[in-house]
Coordinates of N, CA and C and ligand atoms in Angstrom, one line a residue:
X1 N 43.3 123.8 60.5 CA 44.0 122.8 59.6 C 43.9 121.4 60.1
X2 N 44.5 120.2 59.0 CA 44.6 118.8 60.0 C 45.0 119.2 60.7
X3 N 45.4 117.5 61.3 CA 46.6 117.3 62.3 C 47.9 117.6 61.7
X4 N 48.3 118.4 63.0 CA 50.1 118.8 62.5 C 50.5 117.8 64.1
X5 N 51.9 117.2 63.6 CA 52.8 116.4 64.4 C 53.9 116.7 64.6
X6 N 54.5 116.8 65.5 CA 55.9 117.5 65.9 C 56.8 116.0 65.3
X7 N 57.9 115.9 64.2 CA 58.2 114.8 64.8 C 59.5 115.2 64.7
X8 N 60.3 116.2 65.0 CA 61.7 116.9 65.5 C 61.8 118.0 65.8
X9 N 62.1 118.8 66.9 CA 62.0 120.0 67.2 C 62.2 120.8 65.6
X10 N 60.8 121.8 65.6 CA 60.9 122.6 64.2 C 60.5 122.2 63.1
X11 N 59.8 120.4 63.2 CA 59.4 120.3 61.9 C 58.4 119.2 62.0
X12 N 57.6 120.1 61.6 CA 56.4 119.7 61.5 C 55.5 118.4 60.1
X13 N 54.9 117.8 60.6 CA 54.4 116.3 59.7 C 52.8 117.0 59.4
X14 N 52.2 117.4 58.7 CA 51.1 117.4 58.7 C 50.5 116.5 56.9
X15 N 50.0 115.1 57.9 CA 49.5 114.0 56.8 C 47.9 114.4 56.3
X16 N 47.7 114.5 55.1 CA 46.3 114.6 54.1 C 46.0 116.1 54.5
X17 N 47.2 117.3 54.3 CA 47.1 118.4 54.2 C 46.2 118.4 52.7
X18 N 46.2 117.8 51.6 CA 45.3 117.9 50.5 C 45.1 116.7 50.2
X19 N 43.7 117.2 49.8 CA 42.9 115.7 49.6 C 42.6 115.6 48.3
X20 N 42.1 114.5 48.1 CA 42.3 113.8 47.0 C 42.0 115.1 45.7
X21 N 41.0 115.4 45.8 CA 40.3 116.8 44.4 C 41.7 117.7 44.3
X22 N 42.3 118.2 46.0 CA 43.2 118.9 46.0 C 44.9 118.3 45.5
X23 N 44.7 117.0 45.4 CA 46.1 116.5 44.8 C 45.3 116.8 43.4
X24 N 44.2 116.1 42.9 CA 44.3 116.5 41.5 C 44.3 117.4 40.8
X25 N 44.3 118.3 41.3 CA 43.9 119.9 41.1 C 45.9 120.6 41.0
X26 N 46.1 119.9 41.9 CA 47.4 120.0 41.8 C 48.3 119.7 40.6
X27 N 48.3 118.2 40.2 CA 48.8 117.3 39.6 C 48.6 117.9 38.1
X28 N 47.3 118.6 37.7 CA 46.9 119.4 36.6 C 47.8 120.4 36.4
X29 N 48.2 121.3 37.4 CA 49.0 122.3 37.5 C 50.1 121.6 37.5
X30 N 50.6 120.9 38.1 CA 52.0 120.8 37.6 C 52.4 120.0 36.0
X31 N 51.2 119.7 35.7 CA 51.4 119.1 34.0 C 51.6 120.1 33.4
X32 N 51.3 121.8 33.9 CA 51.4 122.8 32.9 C 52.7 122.6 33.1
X33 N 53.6 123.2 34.4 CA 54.5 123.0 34.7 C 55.4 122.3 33.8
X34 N 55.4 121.1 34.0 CA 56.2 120.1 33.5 C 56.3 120.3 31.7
X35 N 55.2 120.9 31.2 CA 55.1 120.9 29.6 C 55.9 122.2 29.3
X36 N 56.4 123.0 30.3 CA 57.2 124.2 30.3 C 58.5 123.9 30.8
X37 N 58.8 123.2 31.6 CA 60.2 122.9 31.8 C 60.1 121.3 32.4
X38 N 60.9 120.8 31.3 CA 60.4 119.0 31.4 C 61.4 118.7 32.2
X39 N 61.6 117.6 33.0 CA 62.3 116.9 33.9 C 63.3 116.2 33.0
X40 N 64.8 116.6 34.0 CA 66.3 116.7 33.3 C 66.7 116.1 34.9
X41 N 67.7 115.3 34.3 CA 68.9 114.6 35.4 C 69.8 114.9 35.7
X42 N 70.1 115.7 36.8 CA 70.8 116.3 37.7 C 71.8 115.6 37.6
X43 N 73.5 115.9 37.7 CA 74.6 115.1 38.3 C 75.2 115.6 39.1
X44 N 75.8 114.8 40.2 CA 76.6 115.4 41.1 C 77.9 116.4 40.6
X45 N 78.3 117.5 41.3 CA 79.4 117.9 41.4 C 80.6 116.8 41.8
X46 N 81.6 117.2 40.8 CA 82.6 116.5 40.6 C 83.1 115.2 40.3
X47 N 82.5 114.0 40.9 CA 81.9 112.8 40.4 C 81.3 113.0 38.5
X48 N 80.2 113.7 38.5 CA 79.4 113.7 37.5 C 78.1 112.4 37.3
X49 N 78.1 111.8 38.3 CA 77.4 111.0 38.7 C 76.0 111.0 38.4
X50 N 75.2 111.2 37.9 CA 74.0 110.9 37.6 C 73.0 111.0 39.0
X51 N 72.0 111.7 39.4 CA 71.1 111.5 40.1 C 70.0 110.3 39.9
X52 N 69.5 109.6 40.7 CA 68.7 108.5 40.5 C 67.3 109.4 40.7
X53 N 66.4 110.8 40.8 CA 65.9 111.7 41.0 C 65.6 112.5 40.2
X54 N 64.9 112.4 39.2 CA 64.6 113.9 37.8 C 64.1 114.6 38.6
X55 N 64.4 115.9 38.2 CA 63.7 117.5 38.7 C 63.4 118.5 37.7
X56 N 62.7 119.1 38.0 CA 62.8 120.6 37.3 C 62.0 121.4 38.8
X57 N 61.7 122.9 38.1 CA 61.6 123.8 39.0 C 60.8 124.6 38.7
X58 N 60.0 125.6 39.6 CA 58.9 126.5 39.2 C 59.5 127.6 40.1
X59 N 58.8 129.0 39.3 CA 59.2 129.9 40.5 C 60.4 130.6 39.9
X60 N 61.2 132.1 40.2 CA 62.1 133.2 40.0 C 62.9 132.3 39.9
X61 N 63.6 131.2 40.7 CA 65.1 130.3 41.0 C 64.4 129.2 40.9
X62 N 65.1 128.4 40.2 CA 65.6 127.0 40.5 C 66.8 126.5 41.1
X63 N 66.7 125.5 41.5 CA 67.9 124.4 42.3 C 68.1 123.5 41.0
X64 N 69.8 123.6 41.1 CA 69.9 122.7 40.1 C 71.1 122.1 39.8
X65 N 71.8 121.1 39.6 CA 73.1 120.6 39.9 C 73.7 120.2 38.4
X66 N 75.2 120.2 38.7 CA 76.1 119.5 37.8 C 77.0 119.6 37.9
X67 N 78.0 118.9 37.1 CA 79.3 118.1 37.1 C 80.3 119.7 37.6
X68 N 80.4 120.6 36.8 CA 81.1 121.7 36.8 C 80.7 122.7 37.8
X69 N 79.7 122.9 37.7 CA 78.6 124.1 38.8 C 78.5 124.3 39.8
X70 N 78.5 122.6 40.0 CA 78.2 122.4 41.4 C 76.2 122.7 41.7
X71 N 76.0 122.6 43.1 CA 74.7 123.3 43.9 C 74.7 124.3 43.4
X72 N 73.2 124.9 42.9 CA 73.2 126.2 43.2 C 71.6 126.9 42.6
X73 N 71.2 127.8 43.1 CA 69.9 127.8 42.7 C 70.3 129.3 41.0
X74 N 69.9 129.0 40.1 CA 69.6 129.6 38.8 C 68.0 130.0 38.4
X75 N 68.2 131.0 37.5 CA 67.0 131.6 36.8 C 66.2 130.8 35.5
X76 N 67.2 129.9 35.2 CA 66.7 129.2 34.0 C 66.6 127.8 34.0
X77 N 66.1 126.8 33.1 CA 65.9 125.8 33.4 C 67.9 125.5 32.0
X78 N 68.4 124.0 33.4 CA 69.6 123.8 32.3 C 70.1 123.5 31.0
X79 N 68.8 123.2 30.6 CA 68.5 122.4 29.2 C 68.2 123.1 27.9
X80 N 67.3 123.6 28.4 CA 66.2 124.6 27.5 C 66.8 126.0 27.9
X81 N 67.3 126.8 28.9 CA 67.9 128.1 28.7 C 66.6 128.5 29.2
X82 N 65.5 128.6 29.0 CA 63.7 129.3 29.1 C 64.2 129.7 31.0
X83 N 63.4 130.8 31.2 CA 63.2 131.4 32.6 C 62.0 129.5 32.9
X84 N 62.3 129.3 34.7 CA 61.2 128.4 35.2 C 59.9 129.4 34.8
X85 N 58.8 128.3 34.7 CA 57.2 128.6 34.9 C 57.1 129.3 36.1
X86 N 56.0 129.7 36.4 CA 55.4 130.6 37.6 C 55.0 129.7 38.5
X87 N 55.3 130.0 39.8 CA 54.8 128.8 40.6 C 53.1 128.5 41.3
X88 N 52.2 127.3 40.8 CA 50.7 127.5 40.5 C 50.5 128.1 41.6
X89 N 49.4 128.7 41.6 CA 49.0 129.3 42.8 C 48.3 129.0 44.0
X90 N 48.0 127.8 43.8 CA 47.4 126.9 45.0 C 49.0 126.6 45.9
X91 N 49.8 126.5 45.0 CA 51.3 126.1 45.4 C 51.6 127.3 46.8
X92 N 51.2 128.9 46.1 CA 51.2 129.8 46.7 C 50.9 130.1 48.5
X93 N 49.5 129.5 47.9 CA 48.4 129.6 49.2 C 49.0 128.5 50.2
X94 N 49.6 127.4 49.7 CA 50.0 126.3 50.6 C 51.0 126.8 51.4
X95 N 52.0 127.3 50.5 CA 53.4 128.3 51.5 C 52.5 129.3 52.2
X96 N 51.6 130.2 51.9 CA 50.9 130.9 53.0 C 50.2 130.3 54.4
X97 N 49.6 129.3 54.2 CA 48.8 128.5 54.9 C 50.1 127.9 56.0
X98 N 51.1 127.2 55.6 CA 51.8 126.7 56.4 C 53.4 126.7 56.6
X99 N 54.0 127.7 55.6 CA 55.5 128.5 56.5 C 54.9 129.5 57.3
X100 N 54.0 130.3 57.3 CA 53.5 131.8 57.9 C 54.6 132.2 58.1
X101 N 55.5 133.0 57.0 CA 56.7 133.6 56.3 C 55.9 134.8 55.9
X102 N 56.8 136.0 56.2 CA 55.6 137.1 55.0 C 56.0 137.7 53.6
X103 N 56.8 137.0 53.4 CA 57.2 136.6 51.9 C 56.9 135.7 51.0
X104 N 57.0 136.0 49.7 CA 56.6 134.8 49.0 C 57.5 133.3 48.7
X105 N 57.7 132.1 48.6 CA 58.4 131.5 48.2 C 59.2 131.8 46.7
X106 N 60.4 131.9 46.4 CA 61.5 132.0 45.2 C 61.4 130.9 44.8
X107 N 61.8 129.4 44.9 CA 62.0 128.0 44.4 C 61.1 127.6 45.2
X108 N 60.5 126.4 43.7 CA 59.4 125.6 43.4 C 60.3 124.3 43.2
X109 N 61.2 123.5 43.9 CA 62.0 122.6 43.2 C 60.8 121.0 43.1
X110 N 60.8 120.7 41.9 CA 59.7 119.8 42.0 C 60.8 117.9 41.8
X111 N 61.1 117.1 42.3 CA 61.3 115.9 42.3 C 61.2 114.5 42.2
X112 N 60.8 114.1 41.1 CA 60.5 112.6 40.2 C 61.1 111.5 41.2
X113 N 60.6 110.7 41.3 CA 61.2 109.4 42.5 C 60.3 108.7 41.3
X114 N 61.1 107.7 40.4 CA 60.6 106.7 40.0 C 61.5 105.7 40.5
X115 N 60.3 104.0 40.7 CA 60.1 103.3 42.1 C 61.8 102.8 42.7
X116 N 63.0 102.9 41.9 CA 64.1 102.8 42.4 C 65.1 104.0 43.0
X117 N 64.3 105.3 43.0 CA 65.4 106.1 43.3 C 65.3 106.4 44.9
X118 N 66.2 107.3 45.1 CA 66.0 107.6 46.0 C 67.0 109.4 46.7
X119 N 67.1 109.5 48.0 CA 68.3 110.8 48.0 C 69.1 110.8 49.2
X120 N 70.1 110.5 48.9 CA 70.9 110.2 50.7 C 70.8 111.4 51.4
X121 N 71.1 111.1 52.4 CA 71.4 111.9 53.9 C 71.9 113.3 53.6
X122 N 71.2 114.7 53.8 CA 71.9 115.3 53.5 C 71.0 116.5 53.9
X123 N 71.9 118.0 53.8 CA 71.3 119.2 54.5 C 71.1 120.7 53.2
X124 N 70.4 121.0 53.1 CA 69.6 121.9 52.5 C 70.2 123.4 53.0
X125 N 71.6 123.9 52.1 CA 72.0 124.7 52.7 C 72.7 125.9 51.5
X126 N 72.1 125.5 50.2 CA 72.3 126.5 49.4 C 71.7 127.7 49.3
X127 N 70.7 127.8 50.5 CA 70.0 129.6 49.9 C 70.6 130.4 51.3
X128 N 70.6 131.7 50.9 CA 70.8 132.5 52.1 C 70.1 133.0 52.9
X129 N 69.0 132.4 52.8 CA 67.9 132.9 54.1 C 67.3 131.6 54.6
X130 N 67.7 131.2 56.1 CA 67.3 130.1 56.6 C 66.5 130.5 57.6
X131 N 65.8 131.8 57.8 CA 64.9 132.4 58.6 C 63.7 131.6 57.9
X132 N 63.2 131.3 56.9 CA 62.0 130.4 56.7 C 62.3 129.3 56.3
X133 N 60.9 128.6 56.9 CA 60.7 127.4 56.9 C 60.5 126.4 55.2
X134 N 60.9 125.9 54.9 CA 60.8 125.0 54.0 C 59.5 124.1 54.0
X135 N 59.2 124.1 52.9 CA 57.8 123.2 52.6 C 57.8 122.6 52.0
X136 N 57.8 121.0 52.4 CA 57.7 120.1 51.4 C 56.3 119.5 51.0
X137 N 55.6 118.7 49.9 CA 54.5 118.3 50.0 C 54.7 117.0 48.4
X138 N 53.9 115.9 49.3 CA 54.2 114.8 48.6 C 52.9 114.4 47.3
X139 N 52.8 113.8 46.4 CA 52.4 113.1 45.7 C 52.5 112.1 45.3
X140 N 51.7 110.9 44.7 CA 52.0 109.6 44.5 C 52.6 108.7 45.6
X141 N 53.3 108.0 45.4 CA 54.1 106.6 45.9 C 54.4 107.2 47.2
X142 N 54.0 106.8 48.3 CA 54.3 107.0 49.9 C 55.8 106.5 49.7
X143 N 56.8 107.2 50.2 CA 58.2 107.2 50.3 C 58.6 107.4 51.9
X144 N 59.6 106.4 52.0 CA 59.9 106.1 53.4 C 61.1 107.5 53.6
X145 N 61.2 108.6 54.5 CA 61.5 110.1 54.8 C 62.4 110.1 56.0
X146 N 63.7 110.3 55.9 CA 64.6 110.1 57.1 C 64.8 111.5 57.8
X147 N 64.6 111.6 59.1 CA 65.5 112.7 59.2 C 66.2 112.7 60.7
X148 N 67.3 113.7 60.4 CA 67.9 113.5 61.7 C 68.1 114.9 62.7
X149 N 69.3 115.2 63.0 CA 69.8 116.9 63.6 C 70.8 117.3 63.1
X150 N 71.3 118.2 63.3 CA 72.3 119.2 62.1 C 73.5 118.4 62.5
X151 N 73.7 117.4 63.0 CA 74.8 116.6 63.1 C 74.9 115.3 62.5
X152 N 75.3 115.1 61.4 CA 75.2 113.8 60.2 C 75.2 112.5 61.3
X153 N 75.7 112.7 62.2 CA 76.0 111.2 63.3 C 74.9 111.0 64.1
X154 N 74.0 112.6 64.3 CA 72.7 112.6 65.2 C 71.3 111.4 64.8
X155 N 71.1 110.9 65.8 CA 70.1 109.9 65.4 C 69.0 110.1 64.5
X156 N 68.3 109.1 63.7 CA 67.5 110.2 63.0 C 66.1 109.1 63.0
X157 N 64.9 109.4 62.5 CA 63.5 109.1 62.7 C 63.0 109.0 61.4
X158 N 62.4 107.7 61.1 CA 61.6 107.6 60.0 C 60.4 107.6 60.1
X159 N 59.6 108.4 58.7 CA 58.3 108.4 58.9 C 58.0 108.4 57.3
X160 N 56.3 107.6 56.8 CA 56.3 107.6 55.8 C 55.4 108.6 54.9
X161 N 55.8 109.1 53.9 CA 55.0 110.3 53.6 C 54.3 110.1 52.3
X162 N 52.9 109.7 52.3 CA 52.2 109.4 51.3 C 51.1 110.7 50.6
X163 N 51.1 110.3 49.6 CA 50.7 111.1 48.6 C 49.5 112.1 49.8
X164 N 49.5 113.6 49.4 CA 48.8 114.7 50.1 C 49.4 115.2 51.6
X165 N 50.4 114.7 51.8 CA 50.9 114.7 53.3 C 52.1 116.3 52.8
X166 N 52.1 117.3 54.2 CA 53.1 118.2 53.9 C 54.1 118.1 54.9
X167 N 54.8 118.5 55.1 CA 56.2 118.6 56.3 C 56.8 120.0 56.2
X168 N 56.7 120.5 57.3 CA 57.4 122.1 57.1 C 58.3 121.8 58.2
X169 N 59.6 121.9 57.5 CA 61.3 122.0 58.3 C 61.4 123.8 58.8
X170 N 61.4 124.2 59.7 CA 61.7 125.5 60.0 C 62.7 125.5 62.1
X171 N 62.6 126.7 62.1 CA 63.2 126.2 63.4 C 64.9 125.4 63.0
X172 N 64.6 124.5 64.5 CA 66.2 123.8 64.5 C 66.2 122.6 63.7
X173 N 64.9 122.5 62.9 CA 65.2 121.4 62.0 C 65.3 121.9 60.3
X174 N 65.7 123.0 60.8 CA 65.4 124.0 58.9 C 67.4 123.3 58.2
X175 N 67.8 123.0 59.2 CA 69.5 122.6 58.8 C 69.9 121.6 59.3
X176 N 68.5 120.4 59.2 CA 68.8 119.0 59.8 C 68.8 118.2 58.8
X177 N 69.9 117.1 58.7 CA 70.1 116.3 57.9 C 68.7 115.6 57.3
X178 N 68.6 114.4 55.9 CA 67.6 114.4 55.9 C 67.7 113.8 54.7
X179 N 66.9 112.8 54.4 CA 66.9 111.9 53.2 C 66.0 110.9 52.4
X180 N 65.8 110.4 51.3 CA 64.5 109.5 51.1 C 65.0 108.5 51.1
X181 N 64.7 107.0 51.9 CA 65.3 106.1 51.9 C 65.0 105.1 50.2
X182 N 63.4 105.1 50.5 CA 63.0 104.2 49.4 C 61.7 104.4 48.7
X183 N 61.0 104.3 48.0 CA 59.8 104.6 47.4 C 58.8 103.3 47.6
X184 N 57.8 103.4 48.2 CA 57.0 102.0 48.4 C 56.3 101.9 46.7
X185 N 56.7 101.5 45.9 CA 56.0 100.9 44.5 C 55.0 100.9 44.8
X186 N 53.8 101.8 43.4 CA 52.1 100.7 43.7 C 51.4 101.3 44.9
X187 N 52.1 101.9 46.0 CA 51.3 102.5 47.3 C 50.1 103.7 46.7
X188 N 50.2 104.1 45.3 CA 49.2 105.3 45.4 C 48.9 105.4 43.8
X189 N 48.1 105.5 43.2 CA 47.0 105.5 41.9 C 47.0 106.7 41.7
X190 N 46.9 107.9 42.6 CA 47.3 109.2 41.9 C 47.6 109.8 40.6
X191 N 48.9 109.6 40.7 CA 49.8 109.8 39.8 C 49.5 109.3 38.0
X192 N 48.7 108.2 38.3 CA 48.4 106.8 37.2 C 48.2 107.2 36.0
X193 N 47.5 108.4 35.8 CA 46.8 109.0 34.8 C 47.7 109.7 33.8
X194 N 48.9 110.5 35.0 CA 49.7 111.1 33.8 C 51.4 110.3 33.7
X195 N 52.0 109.5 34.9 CA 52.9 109.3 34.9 C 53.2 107.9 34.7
X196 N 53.0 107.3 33.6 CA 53.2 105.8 33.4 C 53.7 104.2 34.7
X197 N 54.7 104.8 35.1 CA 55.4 103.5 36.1 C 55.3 104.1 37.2
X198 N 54.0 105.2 37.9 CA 53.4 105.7 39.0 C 55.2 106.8 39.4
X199 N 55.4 106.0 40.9 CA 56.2 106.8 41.4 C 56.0 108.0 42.2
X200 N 56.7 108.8 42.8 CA 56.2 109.9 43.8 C 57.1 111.3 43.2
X201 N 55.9 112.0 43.3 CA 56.5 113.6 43.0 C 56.2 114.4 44.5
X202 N 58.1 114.8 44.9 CA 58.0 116.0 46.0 C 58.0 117.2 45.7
X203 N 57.4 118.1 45.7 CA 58.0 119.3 45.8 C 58.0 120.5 46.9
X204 N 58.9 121.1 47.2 CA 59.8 121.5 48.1 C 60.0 123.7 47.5
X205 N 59.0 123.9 48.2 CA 59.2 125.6 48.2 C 59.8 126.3 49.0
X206 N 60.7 127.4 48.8 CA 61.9 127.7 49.4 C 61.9 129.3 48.7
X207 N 61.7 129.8 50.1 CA 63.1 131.3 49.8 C 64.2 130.7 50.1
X208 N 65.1 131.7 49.1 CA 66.6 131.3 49.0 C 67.2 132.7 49.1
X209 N 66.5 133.5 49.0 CA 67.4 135.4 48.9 C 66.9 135.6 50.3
X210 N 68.0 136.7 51.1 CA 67.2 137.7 51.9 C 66.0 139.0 52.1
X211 N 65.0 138.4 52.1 CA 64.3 139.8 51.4 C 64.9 141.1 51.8
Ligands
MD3_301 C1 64.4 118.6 56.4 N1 63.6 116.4 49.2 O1 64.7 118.3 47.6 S1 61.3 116.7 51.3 C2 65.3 118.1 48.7 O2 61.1 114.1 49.4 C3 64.7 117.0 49.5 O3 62.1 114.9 47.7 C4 63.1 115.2 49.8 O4 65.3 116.7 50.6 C5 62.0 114.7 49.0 O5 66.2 118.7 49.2 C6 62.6 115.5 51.2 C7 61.3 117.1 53.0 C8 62.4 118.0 53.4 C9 62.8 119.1 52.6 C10 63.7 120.0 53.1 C11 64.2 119.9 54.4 C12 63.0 117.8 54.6 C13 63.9 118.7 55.1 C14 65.1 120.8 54.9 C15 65.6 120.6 56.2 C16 65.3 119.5 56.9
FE302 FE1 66.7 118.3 51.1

């Protein structure tokens, strides 16, 4: 593989895990994606707040939030009712290649950062199986990536994650805080082709069941 970088006990930085053919190759597959369950705006529980963050989701479960519901991962997309799309299978091989889980990933949560959003400080604790590692893998606009230790007050480290770069949280960092500060605008041409005002797409595969 590249280079992998430790940059918190358990979670690993690995920058231009896919290269350019392999973002595109990507980006194609998620346009199927997206033409099957289009990106909808999350609100917080209780508040009702609006997320600055569109998502949708691939895969058996989605993650998916709102005013009444609350967190929680679901079978359907919120909008449309339709079961999520299948999650592409390059998506597949990526969770093989780098949780080495011997299961398959359940949620595909895919995440829109257009150039003012962003996601506060926060821990990833709605599935019931935190024995695997979480995969995230970036697209477009290099976004500045906070993270800290399972203690909100624990110091935390920034690093910036530009388009083809992956990070696997597993270990003692699988329930460490963690957040996008800001989106650098304009950092990446990627995206250009299908998403008008650029911006960065994360997405983030996850078992959430106990096998
Ligand atoms: C650290 N997404 O969807 S991915 C999320 O870039 C989320 O969209 C961010 O946080 C994004 O929940 C960050 C990197 C990431 C994902 C899961 C983690 C970092 C993590 C779980 C534990 C610790
Ligand atoms: Fe998270």
């Amino acid at each position: 593989m590249t280079n992998q970088i430790e940059i918190a006990p358990g979670c690993r930085y690995v920058p231009g895990f896919f290269d350019r053919a392999a973002q595109e190759a990507l980006i194609g597959a998620l346009r199927d994606v997206v033409a099957a369950a289009p990106f909808y705006t999350p609100c917080m529980p209780r508040t009702g707040k609006p997320f600055s963050v569109a998502m949708t989701n691939c895969g058996p479960l989605g993650w998916v939030a709102d005013k009444d519901g609350g967190y929680r991962y679901q079978a359907t997309h919120p909008e449309t009712g339709e079961p999520w799309p299948p999650i592409p299978e390059m998506l597949l091989e990526a969770w093989e290649r780098l949780a080495a889980y011997p299961h398959p990933p359940e949620a595909c949560l895919v995440n829109y950062y257009r150039p003012n959003a962003k996601m506060g400080l926060h821990r990833d604790e709605d599935e019931a199986d935190f024995d695997a590692s979480v995969v995230s893998l970036s697209l477009g606009d290099t976004a500045v990536f906070r993270v800290g230790g399972t203690a909100r007050k624990a110091p935390t480290r920034s690093i910036r994650l530009a388009s083809g770069d992956a990070v696997v949280l597993g270990g003692e960092s699988r329930l460490a805080y963690h957040g996008i500060d800001r989106i650098l605008a304009g950092s990446s041409t990627s995206l250009a082709g299908w998403l008008p005002d650029g911006g960065r797409i994360n997405l983030t595969l996850r078992r959430v069941t106990r096998p």
